[in-house]
Coordinates of C-alpha atoms in Angstrom, one line a residue:
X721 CA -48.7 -18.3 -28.3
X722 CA -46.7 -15.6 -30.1
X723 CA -48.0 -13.2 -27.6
X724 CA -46.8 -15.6 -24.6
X725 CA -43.1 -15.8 -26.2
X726 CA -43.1 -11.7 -26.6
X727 CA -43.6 -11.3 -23.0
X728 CA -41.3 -14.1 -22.0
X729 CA -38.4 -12.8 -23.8
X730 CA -39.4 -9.2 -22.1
X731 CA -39.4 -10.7 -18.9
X732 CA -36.2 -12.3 -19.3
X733 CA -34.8 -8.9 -20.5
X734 CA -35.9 -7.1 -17.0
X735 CA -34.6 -10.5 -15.5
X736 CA -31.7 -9.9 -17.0
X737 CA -31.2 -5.9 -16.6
X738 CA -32.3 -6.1 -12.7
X739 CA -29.8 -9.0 -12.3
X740 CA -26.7 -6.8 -14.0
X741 CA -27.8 -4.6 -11.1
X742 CA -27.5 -7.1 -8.3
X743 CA -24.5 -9.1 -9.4
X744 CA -22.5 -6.2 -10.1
X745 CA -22.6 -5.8 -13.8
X746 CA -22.0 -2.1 -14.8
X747 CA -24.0 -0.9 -18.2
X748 CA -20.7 0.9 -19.9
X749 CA -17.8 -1.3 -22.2
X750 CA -14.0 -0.4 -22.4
X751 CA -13.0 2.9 -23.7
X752 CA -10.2 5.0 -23.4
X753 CA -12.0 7.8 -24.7
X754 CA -14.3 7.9 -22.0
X755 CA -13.9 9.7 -19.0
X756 CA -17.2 8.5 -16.7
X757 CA -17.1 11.3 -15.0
X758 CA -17.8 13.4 -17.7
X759 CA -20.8 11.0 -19.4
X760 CA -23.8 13.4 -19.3
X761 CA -25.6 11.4 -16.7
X762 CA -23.2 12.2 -14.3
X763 CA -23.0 14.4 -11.3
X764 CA -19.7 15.9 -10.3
X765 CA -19.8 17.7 -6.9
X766 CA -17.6 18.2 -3.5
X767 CA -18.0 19.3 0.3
X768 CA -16.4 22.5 0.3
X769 CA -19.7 25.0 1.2
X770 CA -20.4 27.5 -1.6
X771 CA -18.6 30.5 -1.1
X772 CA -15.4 28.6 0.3
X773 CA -13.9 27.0 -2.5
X774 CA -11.2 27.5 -4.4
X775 CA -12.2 26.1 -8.3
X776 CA -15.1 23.8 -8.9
X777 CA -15.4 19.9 -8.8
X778 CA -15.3 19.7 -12.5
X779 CA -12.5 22.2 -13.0
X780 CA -9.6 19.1 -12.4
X781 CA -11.5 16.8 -15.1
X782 CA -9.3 15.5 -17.8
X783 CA -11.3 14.9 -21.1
X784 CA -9.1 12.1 -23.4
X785 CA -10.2 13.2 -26.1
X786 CA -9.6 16.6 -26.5
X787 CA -6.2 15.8 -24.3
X788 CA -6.5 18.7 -22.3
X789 CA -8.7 19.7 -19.1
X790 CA -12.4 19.3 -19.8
X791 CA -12.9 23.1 -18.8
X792 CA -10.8 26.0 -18.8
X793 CA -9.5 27.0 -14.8
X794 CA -6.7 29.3 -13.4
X795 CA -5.1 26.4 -11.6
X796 CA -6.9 23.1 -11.5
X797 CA -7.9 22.7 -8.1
X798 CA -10.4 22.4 -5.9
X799 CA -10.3 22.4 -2.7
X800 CA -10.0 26.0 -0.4
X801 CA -7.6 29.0 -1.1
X802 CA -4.0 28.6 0.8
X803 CA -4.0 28.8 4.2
X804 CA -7.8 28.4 4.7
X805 CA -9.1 26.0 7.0
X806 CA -11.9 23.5 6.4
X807 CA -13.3 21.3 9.0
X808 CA -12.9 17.7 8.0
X809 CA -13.0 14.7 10.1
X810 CA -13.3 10.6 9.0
X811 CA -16.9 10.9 9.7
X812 CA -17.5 14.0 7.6
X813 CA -14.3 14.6 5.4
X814 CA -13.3 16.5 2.9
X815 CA -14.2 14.7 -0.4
X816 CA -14.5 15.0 -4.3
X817 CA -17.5 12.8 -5.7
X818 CA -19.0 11.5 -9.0
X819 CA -22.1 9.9 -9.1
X820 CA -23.9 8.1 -12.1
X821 CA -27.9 7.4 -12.6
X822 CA -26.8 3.4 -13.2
X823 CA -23.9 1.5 -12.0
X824 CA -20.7 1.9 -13.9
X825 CA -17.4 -0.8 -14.4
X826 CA -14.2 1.4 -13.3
X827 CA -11.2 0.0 -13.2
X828 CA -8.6 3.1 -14.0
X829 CA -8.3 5.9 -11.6
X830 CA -6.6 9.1 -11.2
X831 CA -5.8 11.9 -8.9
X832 CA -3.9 14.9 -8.3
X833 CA -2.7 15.9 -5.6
X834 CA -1.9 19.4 -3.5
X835 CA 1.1 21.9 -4.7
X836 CA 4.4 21.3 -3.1
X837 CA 3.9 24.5 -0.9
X838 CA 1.4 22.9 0.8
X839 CA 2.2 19.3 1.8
X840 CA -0.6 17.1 3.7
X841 CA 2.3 14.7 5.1
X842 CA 0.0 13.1 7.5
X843 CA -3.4 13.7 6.5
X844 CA -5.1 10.3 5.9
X845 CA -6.9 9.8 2.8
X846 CA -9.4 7.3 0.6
X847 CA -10.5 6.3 -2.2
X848 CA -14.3 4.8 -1.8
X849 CA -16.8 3.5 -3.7
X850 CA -20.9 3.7 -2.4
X851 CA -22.6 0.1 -1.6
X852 CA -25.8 0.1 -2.0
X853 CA -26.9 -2.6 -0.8
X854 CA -25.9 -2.0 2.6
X855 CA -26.1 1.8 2.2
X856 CA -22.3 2.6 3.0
X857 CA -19.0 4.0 1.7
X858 CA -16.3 1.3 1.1
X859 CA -12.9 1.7 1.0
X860 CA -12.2 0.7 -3.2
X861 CA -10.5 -3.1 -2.6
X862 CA -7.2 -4.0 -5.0
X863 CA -8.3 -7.0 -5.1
X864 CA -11.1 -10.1 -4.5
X865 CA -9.1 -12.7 -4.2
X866 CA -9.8 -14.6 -0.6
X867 CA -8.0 -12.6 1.3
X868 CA -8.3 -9.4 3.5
X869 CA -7.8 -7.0 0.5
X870 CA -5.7 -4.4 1.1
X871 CA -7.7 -1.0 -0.2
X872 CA -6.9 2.5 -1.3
X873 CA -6.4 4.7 1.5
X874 CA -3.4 5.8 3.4
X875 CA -1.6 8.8 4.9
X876 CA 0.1 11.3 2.7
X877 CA 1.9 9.8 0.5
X878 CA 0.7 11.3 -2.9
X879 CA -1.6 14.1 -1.1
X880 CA 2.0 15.7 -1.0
X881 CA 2.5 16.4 -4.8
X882 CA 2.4 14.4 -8.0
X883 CA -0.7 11.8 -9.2
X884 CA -2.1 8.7 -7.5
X885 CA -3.0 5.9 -10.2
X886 CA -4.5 2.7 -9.8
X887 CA -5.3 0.2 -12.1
X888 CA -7.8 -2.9 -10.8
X889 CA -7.5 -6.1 -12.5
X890 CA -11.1 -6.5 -11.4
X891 CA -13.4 -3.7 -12.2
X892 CA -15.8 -2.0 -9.2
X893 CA -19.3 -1.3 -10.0
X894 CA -20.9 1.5 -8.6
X895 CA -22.9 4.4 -9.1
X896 CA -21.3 7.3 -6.9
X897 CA -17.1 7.4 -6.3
X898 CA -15.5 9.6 -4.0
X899 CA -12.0 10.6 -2.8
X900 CA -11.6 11.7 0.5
X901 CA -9.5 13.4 2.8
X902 CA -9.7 14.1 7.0
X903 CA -7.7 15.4 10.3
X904 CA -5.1 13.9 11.3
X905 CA -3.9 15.8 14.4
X906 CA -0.2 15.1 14.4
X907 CA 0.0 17.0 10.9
X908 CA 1.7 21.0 11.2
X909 CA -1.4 21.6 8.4
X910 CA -3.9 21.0 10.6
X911 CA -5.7 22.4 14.0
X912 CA -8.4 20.5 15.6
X913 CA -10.1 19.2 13.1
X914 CA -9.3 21.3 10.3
X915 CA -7.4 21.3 7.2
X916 CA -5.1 24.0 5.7
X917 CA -5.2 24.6 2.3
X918 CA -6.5 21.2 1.3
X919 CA -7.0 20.1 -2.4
X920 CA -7.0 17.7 -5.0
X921 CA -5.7 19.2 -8.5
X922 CA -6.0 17.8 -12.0
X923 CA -2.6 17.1 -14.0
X924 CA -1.8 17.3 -17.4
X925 CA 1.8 15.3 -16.8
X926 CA 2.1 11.7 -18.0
X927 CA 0.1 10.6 -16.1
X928 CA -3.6 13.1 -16.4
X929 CA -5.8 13.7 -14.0
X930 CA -8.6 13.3 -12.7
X931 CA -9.9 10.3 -14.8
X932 CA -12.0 7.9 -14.4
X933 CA -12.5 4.9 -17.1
X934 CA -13.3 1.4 -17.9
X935 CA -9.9 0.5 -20.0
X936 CA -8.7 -3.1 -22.0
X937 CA -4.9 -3.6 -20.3
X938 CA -4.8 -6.8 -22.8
X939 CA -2.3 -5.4 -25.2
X940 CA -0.3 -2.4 -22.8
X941 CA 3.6 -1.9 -22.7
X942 CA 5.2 -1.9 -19.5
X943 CA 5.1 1.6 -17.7
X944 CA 7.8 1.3 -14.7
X945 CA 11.1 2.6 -15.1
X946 CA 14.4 1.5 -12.7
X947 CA 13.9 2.9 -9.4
X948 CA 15.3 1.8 -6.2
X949 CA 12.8 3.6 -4.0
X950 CA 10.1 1.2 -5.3
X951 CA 9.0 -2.2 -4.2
X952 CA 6.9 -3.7 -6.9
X953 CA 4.8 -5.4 -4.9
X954 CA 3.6 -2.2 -3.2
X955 CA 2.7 -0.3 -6.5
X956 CA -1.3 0.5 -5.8
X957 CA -2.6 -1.3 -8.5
X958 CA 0.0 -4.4 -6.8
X959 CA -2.3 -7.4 -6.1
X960 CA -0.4 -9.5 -3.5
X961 CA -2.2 -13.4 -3.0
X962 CA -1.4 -16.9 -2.2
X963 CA -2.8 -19.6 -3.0
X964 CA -3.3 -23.3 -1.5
X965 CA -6.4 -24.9 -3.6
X966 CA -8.0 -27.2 -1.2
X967 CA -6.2 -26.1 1.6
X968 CA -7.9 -24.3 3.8
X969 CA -7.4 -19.9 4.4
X970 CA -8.1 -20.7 8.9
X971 CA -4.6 -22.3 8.7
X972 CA -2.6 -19.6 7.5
X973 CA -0.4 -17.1 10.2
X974 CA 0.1 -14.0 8.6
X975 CA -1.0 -12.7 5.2
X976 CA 0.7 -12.3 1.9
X977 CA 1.3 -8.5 1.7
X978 CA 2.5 -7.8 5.2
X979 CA 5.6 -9.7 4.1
X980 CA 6.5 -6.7 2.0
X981 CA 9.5 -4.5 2.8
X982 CA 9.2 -0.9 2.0
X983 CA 12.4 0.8 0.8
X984 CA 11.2 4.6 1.7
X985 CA 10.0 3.5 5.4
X986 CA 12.9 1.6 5.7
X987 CA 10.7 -1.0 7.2
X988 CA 8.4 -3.5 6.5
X989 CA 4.9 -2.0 5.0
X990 CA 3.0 -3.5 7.9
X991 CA 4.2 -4.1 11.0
X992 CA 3.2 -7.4 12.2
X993 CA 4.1 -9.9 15.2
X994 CA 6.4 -12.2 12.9
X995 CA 6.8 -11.2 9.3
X996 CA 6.0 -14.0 8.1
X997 CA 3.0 -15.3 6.1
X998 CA 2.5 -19.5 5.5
X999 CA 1.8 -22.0 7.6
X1000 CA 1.6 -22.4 11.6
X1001 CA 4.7 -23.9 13.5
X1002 CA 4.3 -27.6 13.4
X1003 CA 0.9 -27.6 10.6
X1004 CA 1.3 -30.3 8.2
X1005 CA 0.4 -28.9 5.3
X1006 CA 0.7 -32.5 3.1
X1007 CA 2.5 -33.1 -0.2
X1008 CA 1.7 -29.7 -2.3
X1009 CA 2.8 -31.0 -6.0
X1010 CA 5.0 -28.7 -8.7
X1011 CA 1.7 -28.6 -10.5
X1012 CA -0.5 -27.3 -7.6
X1013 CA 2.6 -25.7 -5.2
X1014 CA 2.4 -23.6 -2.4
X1015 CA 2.8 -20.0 -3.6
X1016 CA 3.1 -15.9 -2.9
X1017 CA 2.5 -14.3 -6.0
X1018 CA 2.3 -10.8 -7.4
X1019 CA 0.5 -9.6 -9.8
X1020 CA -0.3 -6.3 -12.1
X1021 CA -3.4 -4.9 -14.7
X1022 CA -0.1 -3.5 -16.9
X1023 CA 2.8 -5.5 -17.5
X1024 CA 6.3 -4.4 -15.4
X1025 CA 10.2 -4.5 -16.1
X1026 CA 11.6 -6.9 -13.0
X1027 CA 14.8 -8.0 -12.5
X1028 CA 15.3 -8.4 -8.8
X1029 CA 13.9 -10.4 -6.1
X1030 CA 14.8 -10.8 -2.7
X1031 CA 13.0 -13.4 -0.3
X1032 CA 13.6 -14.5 3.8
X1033 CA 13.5 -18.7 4.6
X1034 CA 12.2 -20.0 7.2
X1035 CA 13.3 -20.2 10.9
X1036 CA 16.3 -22.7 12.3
X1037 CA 13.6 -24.3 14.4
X1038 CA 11.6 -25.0 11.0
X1039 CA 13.6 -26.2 8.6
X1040 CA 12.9 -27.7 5.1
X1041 CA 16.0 -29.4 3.8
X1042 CA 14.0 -31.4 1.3
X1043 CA 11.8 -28.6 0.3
X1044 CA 11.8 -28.0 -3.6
X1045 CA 11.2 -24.1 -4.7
X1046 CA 10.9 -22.1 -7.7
X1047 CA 11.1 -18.3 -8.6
X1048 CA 8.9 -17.8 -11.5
X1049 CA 7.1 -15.7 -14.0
X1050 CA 4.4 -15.7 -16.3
X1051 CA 4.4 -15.3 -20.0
X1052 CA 1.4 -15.4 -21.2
X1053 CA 0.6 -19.0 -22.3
X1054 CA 3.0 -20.7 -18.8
X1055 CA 5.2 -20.2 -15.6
X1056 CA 8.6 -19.8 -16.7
X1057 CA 11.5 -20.7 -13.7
X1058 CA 14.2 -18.3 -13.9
X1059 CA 16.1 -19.8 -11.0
X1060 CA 15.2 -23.1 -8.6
X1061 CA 16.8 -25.4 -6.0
X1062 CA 16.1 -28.1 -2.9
X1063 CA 15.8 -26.9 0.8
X1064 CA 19.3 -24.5 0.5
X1065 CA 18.6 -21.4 1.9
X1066 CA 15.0 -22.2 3.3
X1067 CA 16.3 -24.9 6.0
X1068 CA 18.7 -22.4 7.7
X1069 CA 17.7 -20.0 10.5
X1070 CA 18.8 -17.0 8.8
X1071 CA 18.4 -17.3 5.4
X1072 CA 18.9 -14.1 2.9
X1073 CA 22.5 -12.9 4.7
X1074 CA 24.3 -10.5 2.0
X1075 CA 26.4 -14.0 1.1
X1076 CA 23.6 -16.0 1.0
X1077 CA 22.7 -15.8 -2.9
X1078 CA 19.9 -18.0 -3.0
X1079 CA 17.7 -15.6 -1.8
X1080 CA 18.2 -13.5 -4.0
X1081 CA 17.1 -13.7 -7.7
X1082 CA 19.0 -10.8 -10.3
X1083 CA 19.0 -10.6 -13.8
X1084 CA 20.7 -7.8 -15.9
X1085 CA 18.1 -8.5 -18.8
X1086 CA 14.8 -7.7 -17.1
X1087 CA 11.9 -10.0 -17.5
X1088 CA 8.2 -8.3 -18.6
X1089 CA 5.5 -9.9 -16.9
X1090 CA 2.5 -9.5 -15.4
X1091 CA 2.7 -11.9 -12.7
X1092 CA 5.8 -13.1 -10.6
X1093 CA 5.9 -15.7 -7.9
X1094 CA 7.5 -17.9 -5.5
X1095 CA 6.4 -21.5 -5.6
X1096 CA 7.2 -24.1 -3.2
X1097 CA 5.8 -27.9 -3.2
X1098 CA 7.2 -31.1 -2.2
X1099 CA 9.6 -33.6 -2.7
X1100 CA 7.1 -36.3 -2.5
X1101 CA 8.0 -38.0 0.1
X1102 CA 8.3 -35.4 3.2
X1103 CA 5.6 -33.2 3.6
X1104 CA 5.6 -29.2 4.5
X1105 CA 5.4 -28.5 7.6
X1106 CA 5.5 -25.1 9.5
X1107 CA 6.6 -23.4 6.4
X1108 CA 6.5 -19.8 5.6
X1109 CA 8.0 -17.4 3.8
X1110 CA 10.2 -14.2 6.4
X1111 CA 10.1 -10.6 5.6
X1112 CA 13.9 -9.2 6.1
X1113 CA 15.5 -6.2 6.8
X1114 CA 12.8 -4.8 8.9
X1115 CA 11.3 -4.7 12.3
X1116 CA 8.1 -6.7 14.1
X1117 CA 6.8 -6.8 17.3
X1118 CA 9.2 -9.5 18.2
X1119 CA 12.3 -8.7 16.7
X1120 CA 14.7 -5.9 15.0
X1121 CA 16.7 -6.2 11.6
X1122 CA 16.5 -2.5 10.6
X1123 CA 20.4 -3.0 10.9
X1124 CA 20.4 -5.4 8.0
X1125 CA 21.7 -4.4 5.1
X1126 CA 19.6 -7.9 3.0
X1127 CA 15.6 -6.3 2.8
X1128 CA 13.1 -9.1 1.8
X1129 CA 10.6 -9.5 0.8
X1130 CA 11.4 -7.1 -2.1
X1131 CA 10.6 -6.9 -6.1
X1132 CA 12.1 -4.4 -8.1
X1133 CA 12.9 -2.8 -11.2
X1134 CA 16.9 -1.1 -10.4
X1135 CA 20.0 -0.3 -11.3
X1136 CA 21.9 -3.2 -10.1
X1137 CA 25.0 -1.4 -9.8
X1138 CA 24.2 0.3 -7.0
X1139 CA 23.5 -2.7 -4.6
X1140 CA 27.2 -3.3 -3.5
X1141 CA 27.3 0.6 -3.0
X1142 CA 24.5 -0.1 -0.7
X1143 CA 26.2 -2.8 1.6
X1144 CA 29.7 -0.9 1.7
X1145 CA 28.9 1.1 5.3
X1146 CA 26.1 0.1 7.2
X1147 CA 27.4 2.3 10.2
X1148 CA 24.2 5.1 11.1
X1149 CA 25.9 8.4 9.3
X1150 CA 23.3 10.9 11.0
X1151 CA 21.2 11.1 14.2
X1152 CA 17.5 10.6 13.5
X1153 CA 13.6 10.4 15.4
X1154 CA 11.5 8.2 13.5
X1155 CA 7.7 9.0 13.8
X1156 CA 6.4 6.6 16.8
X1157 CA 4.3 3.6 16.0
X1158 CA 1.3 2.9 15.7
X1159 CA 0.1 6.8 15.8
X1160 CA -2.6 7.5 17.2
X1161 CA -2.0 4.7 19.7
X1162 CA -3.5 3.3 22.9
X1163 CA -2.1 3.1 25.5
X1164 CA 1.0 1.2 23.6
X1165 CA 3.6 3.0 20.8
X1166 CA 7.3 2.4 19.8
X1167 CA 9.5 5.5 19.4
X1168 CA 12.3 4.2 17.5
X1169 CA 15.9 6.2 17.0
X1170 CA 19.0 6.2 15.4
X1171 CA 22.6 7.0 17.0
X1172 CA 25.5 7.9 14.6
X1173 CA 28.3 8.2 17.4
X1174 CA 29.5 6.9 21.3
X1175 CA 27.3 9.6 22.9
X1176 CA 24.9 10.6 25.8
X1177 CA 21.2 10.5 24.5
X1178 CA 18.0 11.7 26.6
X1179 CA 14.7 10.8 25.1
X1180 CA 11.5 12.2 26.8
X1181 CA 7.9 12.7 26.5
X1182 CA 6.1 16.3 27.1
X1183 CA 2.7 17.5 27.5
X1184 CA 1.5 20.4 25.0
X1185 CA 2.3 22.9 27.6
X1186 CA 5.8 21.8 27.3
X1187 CA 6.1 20.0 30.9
X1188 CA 7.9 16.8 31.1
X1189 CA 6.1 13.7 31.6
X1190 CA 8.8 11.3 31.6
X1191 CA 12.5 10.0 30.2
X1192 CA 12.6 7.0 28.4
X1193 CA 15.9 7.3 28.5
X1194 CA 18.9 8.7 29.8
X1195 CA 22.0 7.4 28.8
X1196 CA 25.3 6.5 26.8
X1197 CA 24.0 4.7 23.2
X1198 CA 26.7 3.2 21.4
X1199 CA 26.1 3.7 17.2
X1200 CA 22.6 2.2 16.0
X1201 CA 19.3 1.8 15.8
X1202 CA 17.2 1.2 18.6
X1203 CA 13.7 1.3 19.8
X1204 CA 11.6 2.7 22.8
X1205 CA 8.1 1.0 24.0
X1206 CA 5.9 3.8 26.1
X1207 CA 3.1 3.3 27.6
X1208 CA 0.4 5.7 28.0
X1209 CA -1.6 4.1 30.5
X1210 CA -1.8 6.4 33.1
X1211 CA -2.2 9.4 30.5
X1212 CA -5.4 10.8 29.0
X1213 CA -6.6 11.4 25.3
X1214 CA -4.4 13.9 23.6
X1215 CA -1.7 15.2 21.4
X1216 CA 2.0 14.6 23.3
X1217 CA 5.3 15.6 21.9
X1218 CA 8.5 13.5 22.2
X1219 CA 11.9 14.7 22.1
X1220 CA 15.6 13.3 21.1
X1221 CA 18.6 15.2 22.4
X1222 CA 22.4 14.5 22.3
X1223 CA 25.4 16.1 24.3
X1224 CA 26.4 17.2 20.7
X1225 CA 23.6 19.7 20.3
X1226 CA 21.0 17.0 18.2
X1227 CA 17.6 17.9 19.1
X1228 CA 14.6 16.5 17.2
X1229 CA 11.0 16.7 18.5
X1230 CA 8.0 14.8 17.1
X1231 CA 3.8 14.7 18.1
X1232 CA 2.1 11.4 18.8
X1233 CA -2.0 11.0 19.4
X1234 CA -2.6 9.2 22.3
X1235 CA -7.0 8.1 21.8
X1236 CA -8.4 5.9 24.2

């Protein structure tokens, strides 16, 4: 009998161990001391061939606890020497990897990115994580939370200069990580499929790189300081969700991050038909209770300083005079209100106007939190219907508020003085060529513009050999902003340029990938 009870309890230990394995549980705890990518079972390596690179893999560690880089290096890099070229395509990029002999729970990651002097504007990057169950890379989600996650990977951005950081409030489990980096065509730094001087470089700033950890964010200080340029909700380790309980996700138009207006774009983060993410025109969604509302909520691993908040109503056709709504934040223990009403602003068809205050929330004593929402339920006795929250301030496929000086939907951290400076002139003072969108396209891309003056303006499209294809336009423009569709139907595959000239001596010319 003892001997039966022995080998149950091992069986239920390799039960136990194999099932950590399968449902995701990682074999390492929380510890800030710990870089994983330094543990002595794992293996740091990269795709540079022997011979090419510039530094090795581990030569941008960061060890915590010594607080310096985890070996000694000229310059922290690796990557290939300036002005090399390495081939690199989606398929078979350029990457930095760390893998372990077990799966590991990561929820902190860092990375440094190239030297000023040589920029990757456009080169499109990841951050991935190997499944092995299905025997692929995956894009590394910010979050599981019903919704189509948004992921880390992008274009640029960080590749630039400075540190990428992300913080998950769910940790991945994996046993091999990788960052990557590809050709983008359109990008000055690249030819073919190449890339010029590509790296990643560790960082011994605030912010230390490269780092990877398991860390406790229970007890952490906010990090963010006031910043204009920065919409909360778009921070990477931002988790952007709704919620509707019983209600079901096949209802929905839109989704909760698209809503998002970017302040450096100037636009909304994603370009979507509406901008708008809630219900479907005329969809009764029932009697939602304060208790159980209809929400879009933000949320972060490490508290933030917020004290502005900016939000779009509904259409005139949709209207929900009897609607009752909430901005709120969480404390810890409970959703505090910090400002509420009935229907106001939501049951007009242009909600968020610069004199329409009640959408928008501002307080000159920030709140610290590490969730902020806006709740919406009913009044009891008339449901929702066809409600949804507007992005402002930007552009869709349907319509164009670039000229707005009210940008929604947008959570910051500012200097609050600085908003009426904002909405004193909202004349264009320059000329400018915004990069076309989408890019690469096919056939279909928008080439939008900006005139500052009365004046004459030619826009046309040219083959690499510099022969004109066509004018989009040729014509007196009056000051604004305005867009362009073209339509590459009747083109093949390839890189095109696009140019913007003026009677005043403005030129500006730009590349757009045309794939089919």
């Amino acid at each position: 009998m003892k001997k039966e009870i022995v080998m149950f309890l091992v069986f239920c230990s390799l039960f136990l161990f194999v099932s950590s394995l399968v449902y995701g549980q990682g074999d390492n705890s929380q510890d800030p001391n710990v870089n994983l990518a330094l543990l002595d079972e794992a293996t740091v390596s990269g795709s540079v061939p022997e011979g090419m690179a510039r530094g090795k893999p581990e030569d941008i560690l960061w060890d915590p606890v010594k607080q310096d880089f985890a070996y000694p290096s000229e310059y922290h890099e690796y990557g290939i020497p300036f002005e090399d070229k390495l081939v690199a395509t989606k398929d078979d990029p350029f990457y930095w990897m760390v893998e372990w002999q077990t799966p590991k729970n990561i929820n902190y990651i860092t990375v440094g990115g190239a030297y000023e002097n040589q920029p990757q504007p456009n080169t499109p990057w990841a951050i991935q994580y190997w499944d092995s169950e299905n025997e692929k890379w995956i894009d590394v989600p910010k979050a599981h939370n019903g919704w189509e996650a948004d992921t880390l990977n992008g274009v640029g951005g960080w590749i630039n200069n400075g540190v990428f950081q992300w913080r998950g409030l769910e940790p991945i489990v994996t046993t091999k990580l990788r960052v990557i980096a590809y050709c983008d065509t359109t990008d000055e730094f690249v030819d073919n499929d190449t890339l010029k001087s590509i790296h990643f470089r560790g960082t011994n700033g605030n912010v230390k790189s490269v780092l990877i950890q398991y860390l406790d964010f229970s007890n952490a200080e906010p990090d963010n300081e006031k910043d204009e340029m920065v919409n909360l909700g778009l921070l990477p380790e931002a988790v952007v969700s709704a919620a509707f309980k019983a209600r079901e996700y096949e209802y929905i138009r839109g989704q909760p991050a698209t809503i998002l207006f970017d302040p450096v774009k100037g636009d909304f983060y994603e370009i979507t038909e509406w901008g708008e993410f809630g219900y479907p025109f005329e969809f009764d969604a029932g009697y939602p209770t304060e208790e159980d509302p209809f929400y879009w909520m933000v949320e972060w691993p490490v508290p933030k300083y917020v004290n502005y908040f900016t939000w779009g109503g509904v259409y005139g056709n949709q209207p929900q005079p009897y609607t009752l709504w909430a901005v709120q934040y969480w404390d810890g223990e409970e959703w505090v209100t910090v400002m509420n009403g009935v229907g106001g602003s939501k049951a007009e068809g242009r909600p968020g106007v610069d004199t329409d205050a009640e959408s928008v929330w501002q307080s000159e004593t920030p709140i610290v939190t590490t969730k902020f929402r806006l709740a919406v339920w009913s009044d009891g006795i008339n449901p929702l219907v066809s409600f949804h929250i507007r992005g402002r301030g930007g552009h869709t496929w349907n319509w164009d508020e670039r000229d707005s000086t009210f940008k929604a939907v947008l959570l910051q951290y500012r200097d609050l003085t600085k908003i009426a400076d904002e909405k004193t002139d909202d004349r264009p003072k320059d000329f400018s060529l915004r990069q076309n969108y989408p890019n690469p396209f096919n056939p279909i891309t928008e080439i939008a513009f900006t005139v500052s003056k009365n004046e004459h303006v030619k826009l046309s499209v040219y083959n690499l050999k510099g022969e004109e294809i066509c004018v989009l336009l040729n014509e007196v423009k009056k000051p604004g902003d305005y867009k362009v569709i073209f339509d590459g139907s009747s083109l093949s595959s390839g890189v095109y340029l696009y140019r913007l000239e003026t009677e005043s001596g403005f030129s500006l010319t730009r590349k757009m990938v045309l794939i089919k």
